Structures are given as C-alpha cells and as structure tokens.
Coordinates of C-alpha atoms in Angstrom, one line a residue:
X1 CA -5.2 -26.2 17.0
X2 CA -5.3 -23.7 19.5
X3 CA -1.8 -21.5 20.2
X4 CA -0.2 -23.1 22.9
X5 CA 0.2 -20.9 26.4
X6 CA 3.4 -22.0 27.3
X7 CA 6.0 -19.5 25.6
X8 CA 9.0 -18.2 26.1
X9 CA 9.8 -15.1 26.0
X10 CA 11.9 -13.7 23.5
X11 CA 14.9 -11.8 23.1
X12 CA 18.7 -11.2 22.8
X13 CA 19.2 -14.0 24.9
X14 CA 16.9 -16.4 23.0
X15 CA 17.8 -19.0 19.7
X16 CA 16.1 -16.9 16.7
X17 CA 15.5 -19.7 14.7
X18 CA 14.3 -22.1 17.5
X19 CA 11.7 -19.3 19.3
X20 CA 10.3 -19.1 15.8
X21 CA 10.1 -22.6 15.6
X22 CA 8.3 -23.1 18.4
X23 CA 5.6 -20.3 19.0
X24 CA 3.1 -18.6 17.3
X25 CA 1.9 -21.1 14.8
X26 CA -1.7 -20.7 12.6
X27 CA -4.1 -21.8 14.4
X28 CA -7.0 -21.3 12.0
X29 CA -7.4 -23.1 8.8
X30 CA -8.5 -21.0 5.9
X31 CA -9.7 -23.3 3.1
X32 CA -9.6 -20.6 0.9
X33 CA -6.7 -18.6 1.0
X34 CA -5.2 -17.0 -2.1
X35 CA -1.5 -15.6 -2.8
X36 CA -2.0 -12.1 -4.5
X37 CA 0.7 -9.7 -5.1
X38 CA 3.0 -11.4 -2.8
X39 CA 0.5 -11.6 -0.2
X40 CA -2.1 -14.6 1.2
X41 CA -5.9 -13.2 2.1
X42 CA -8.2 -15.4 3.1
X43 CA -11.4 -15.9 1.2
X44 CA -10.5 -12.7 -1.3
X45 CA -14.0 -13.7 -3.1
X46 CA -15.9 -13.3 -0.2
X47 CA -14.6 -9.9 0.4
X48 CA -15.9 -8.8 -3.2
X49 CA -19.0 -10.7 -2.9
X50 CA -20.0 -8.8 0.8
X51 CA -19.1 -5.7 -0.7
X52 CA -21.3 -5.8 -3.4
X53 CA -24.3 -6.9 -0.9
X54 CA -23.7 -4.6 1.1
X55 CA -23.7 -1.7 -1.7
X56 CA -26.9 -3.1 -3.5
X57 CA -28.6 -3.0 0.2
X58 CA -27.5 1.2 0.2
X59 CA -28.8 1.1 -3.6
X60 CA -32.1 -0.4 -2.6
X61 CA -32.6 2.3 0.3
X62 CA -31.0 5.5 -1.0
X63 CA -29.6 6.8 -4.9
X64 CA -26.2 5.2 -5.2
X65 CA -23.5 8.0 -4.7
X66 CA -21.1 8.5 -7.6
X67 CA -17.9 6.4 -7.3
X68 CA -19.1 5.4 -3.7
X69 CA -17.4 2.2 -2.9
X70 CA -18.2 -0.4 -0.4
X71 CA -14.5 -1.9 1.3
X72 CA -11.4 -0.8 1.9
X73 CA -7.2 -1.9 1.2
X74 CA -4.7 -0.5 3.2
X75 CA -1.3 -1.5 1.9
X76 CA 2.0 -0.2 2.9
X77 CA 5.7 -1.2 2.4
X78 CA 7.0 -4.8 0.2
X79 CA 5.8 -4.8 -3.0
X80 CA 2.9 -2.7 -2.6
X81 CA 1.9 -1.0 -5.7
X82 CA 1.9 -4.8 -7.5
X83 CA -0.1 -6.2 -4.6
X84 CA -2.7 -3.0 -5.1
X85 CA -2.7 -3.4 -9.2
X86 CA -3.5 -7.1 -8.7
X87 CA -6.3 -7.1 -6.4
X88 CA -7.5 -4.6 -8.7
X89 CA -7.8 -6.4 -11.3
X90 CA -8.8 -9.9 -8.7
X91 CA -11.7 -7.3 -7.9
X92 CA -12.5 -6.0 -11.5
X93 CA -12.9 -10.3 -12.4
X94 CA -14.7 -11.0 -9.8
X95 CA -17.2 -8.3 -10.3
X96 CA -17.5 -9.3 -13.9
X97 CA -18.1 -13.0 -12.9
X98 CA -21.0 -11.7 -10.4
X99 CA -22.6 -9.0 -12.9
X100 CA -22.3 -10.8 -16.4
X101 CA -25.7 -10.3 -17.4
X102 CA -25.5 -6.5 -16.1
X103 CA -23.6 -4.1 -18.2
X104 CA -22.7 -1.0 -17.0
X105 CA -22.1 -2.1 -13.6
X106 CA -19.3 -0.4 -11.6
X107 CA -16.5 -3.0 -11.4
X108 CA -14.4 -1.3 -8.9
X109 CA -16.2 -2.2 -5.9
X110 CA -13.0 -1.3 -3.6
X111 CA -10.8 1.4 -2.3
X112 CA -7.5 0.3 -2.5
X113 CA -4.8 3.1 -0.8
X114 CA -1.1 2.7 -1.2
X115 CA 0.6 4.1 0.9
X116 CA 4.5 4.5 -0.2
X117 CA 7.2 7.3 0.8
X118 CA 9.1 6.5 -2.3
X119 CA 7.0 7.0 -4.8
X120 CA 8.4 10.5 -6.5
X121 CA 5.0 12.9 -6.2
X122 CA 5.7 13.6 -10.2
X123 CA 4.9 10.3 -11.1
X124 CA 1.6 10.0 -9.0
X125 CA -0.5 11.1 -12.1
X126 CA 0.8 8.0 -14.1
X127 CA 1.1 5.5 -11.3
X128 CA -2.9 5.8 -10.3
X129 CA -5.5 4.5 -12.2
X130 CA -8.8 5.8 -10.5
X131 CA -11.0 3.8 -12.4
X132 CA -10.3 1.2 -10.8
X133 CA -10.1 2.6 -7.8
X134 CA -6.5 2.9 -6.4
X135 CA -5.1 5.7 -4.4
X136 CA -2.0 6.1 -4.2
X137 CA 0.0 8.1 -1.2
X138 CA 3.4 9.3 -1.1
X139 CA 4.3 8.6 2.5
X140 CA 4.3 5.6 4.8
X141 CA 3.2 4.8 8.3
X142 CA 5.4 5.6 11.3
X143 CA 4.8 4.6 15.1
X144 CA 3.0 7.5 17.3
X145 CA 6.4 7.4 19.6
X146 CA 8.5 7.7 16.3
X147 CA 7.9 11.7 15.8
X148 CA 11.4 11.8 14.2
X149 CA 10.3 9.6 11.1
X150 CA 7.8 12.2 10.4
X151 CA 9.8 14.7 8.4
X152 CA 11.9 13.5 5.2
X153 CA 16.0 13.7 5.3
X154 CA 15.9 17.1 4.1
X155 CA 12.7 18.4 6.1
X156 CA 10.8 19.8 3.1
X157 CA 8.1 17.1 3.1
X158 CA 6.2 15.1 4.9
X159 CA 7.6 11.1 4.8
X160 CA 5.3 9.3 7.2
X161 CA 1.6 9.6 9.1
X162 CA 0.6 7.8 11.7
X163 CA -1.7 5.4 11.0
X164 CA -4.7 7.1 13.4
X165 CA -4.1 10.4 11.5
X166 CA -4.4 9.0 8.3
X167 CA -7.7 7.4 9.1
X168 CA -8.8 10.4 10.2
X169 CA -7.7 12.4 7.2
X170 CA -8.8 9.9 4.7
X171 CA -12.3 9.9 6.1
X172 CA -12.3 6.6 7.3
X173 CA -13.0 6.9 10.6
X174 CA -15.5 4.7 12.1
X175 CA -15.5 2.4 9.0
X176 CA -14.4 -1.2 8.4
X177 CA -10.9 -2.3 6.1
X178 CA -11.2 -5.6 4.6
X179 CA -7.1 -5.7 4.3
X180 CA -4.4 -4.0 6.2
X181 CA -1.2 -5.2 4.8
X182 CA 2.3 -3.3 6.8
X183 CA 5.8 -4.4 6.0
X184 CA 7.6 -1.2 7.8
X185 CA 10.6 -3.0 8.7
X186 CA 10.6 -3.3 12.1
X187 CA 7.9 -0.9 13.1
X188 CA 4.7 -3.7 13.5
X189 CA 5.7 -4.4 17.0
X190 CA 4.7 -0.9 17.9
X191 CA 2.3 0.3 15.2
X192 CA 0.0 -2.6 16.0
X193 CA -1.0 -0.9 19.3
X194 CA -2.2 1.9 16.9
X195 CA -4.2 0.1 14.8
X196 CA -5.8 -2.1 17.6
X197 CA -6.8 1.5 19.5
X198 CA -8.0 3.0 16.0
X199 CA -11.6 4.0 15.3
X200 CA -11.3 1.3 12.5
X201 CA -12.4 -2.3 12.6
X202 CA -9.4 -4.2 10.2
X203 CA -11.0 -7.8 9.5
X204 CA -7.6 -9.3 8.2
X205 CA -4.0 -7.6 9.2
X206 CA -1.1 -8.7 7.2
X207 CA 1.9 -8.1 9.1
X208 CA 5.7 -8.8 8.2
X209 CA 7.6 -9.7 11.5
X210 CA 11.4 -8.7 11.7
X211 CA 14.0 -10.3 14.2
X212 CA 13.0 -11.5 18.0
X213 CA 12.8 -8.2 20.5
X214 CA 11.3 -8.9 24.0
X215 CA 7.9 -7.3 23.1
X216 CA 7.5 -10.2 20.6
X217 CA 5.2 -12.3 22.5
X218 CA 3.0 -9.4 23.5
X219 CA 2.5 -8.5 20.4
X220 CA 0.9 -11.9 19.5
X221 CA -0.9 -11.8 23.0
X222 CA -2.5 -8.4 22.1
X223 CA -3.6 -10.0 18.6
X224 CA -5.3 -13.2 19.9
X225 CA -7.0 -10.8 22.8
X226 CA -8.1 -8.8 19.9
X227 CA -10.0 -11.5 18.3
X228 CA -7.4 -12.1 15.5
X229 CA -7.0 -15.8 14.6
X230 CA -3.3 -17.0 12.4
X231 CA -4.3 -18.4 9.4
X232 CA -0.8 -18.2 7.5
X233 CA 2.5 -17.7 8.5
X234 CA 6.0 -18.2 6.1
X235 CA 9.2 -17.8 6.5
X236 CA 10.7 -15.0 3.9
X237 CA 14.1 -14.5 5.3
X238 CA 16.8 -14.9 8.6
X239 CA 14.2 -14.3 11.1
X240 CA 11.6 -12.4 9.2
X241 CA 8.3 -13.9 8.9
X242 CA 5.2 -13.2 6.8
X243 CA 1.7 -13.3 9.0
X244 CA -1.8 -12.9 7.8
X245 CA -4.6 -12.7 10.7
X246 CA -8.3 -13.0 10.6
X247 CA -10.4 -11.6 12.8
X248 CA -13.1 -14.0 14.6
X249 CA -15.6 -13.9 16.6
X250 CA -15.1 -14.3 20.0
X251 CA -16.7 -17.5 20.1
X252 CA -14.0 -19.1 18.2
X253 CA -11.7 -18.4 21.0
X254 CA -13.8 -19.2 24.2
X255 CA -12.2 -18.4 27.5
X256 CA -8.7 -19.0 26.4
X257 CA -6.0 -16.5 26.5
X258 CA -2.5 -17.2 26.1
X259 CA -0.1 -16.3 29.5
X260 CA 3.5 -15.8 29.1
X261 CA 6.0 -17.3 31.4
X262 CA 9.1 -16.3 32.0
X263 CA 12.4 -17.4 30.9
X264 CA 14.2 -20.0 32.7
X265 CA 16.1 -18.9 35.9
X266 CA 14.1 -16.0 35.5
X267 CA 11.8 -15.2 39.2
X268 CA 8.5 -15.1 38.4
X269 CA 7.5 -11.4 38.7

C-alpha cells in the first residue's frame, strides 16, 4: 500500500505512541528480507550476486586489480562491529555457494567500513580482519551544523566526520553503497539531508528513529521524494523505531507525493 498523504505533524504537542501508530508504515513488500547483525536488508543475496557480475564484467575488460572490490557497507552506531563481522561472513558463504567449482576465488567481494568513535585506536589492529574485507574507523558521523561534535571531550582527537567528508576521504565519491546503516542517536533527522545531497548513490539506508520532533514528517517526505520505498519498520524501544528503506525506481511511485497538513486548529500556512 502506498503511504497515506494525510499526516499529522509531529511534535511536543502530539501522542508519541499514537503518531507512530498511525504514519509512516512499509509500503513495499520485500519477499526477501534477512535479519543480520541486528539489522533487516532486503535481498542481501542479490547484493553479493550483482557484485560479483559486475566485477567479472571489469575482469572480462581489464586485469582485475588486487583486492579491488565491487560494493560497499557503511555502518555506524548499534551494534556495529557484529553487524560488519556477520555480513562478512553472509558474504564469504555466499561467494563460496556461487564459486564452488572455482578455487582461489576472492571471497570478499565487499567493502564493509565501521565507523565507531569508541573503539580505542590500540585495538584496531586486532579488531580488523582485512581479509575479509572490513575497515574499521574510529570516529562516527556528526550533522554538518553539529561542528561542536567534531572534536573529542578532551580535544586531542578527532570523534566524528561528516558523512560528505568521509566519502570524500575514503575515495568513494561518485560510487554506489549497497548498505548505509546510522543509529546516531538522534542525529538521522539531520544527517539524512547529508546523505541525500552526497555524491553517493545509497540503494538501501537503514535508519534508527528516536522520539517525535516537528521535522519528523519531512524527513520521511524527503525519503519517499528520494525514491526510497519502507520495506521494514519495528519498534525497539519508547518511541524509537528501526527503518530499513529501498531505493526504487521512480516508476514504483508514479506521480504521488505525500503533502503534510497541518495540525488541527492550526491556519493553513
């Protein structure tokens, strides 16, 4: 079913419970969604399987570049070093199911960054297993209006990036991520105006939602405008929601575009 337009906004003013009740439902069915690492993805097979198309098509044209992989994770904040270590290893079977008869065959098809502020730098070197093809960070994503969050509590290092400037120094820019999964406590309903703006294409955004401000309905507005369908949603606490979109094409949507309305006894502006 399509999202309905008729919303209200939300608020301080507005029943928590009841505005989460009533708005912002999936309205796309994912046949096959899978729950790894505390997170749902839909169609995680298909991910591995494009990826490796796409990298025997590069094979086929050019010398395959050392270590060269063919899709990227982004995961941040909730329990993201077990969500990385188990897509891993979802990618490494996969691979092997695809490439039985082939031995040899690089099984770490992805790229999967962690990005986590406390992670003690010390233990990096034990945390990341390269072969298969994690990275792991030791800072976390801040808003671009949130300068402050940049610096840690004793200013000797640096805490968080912006999402646009670690693109940018990851080399990313201009490619696609299969995956961007952000539980920053309350910052998605202003980093997602980063991401959207990005010189990245994200195909699925995983997004945990805290609480009711008034921007909450934009948010979801911007997303559907974006091309980004609900295919999950799950309650995981008082007002905090887990979401998982998928982009479509625009097709799916047609000409409709959700409108908010105003509260009641509110004048139409």
């Amino acid at each position: 079913t399509k999202t309905s337009n008729m919303l209200f906004e939300s608020g301080a003013n507005v029943d928590e419970r009841k505005w989460w009740e009533q708005n912002w439902l999936p309205n796309f069915s994912c046949d096959n969604k899978m729950f790894i690492g505390g997170k749902w993805i839909c169609e995680p097979s298909r991910i591995i399987d494009l990826a490796d198309e796409h990298r025997d098509v590069i094979g086929r044209k050019k010398k395959r570049q050392r270590g060269r992989k063919e899709c990227l994770i982004y995961v941040s904040g909730g329990n993201d070093v077990e969500f990385g270590h188990q897509f891993s290893s979802f990618v490494e079977a996969r691979m092997a199911e695809l490439h039985k008869d082939e031995p040899g065959v690089d099984l770490s098809i992805c790229e999967i960054h962690i990005f986590n502020h406390f992670i003690d730098p010390a233990l990096l070197a034990n945390m990341v297993q390269q072969g298969k093809g994690i990275h792991i960070h030791p800072f976390g994503f801040r808003p671009e209006n949130k300068e402050s969050m940049g610096v840690a509590g004793d200013g000797s290092a640096t805490a968080f990036k912006t999402f646009k400037e670690t693109v940018k120094e990851l080399g990313h820019t201009g490619k696609s991520l299969s995956v961007l999964a952000i539980d920053c406590e309350g910052c998605e309903w202003d980093i997602y105006k980063e991401v959207m703006s990005s010189d990245v294409t994200v195909q699925q955004v995983l997004f945990q939602m805290h609480g009711t401000p008034f921007i909450a309905n934009r948010f979801f507005v911007a997303m559907h405008n974006a091309g980004y369908a609900i295919f999950h949603r799950e309650e995981v606490g008082v007002s905090v929601y887990d979401y998982s979109f998928l982009k479509l094409a625009p097709s799916y949507f047609g000409s409709t575009k959700p409108q908010l309305r105003q509260p009641p006894n509110t004048p139409e502006k």
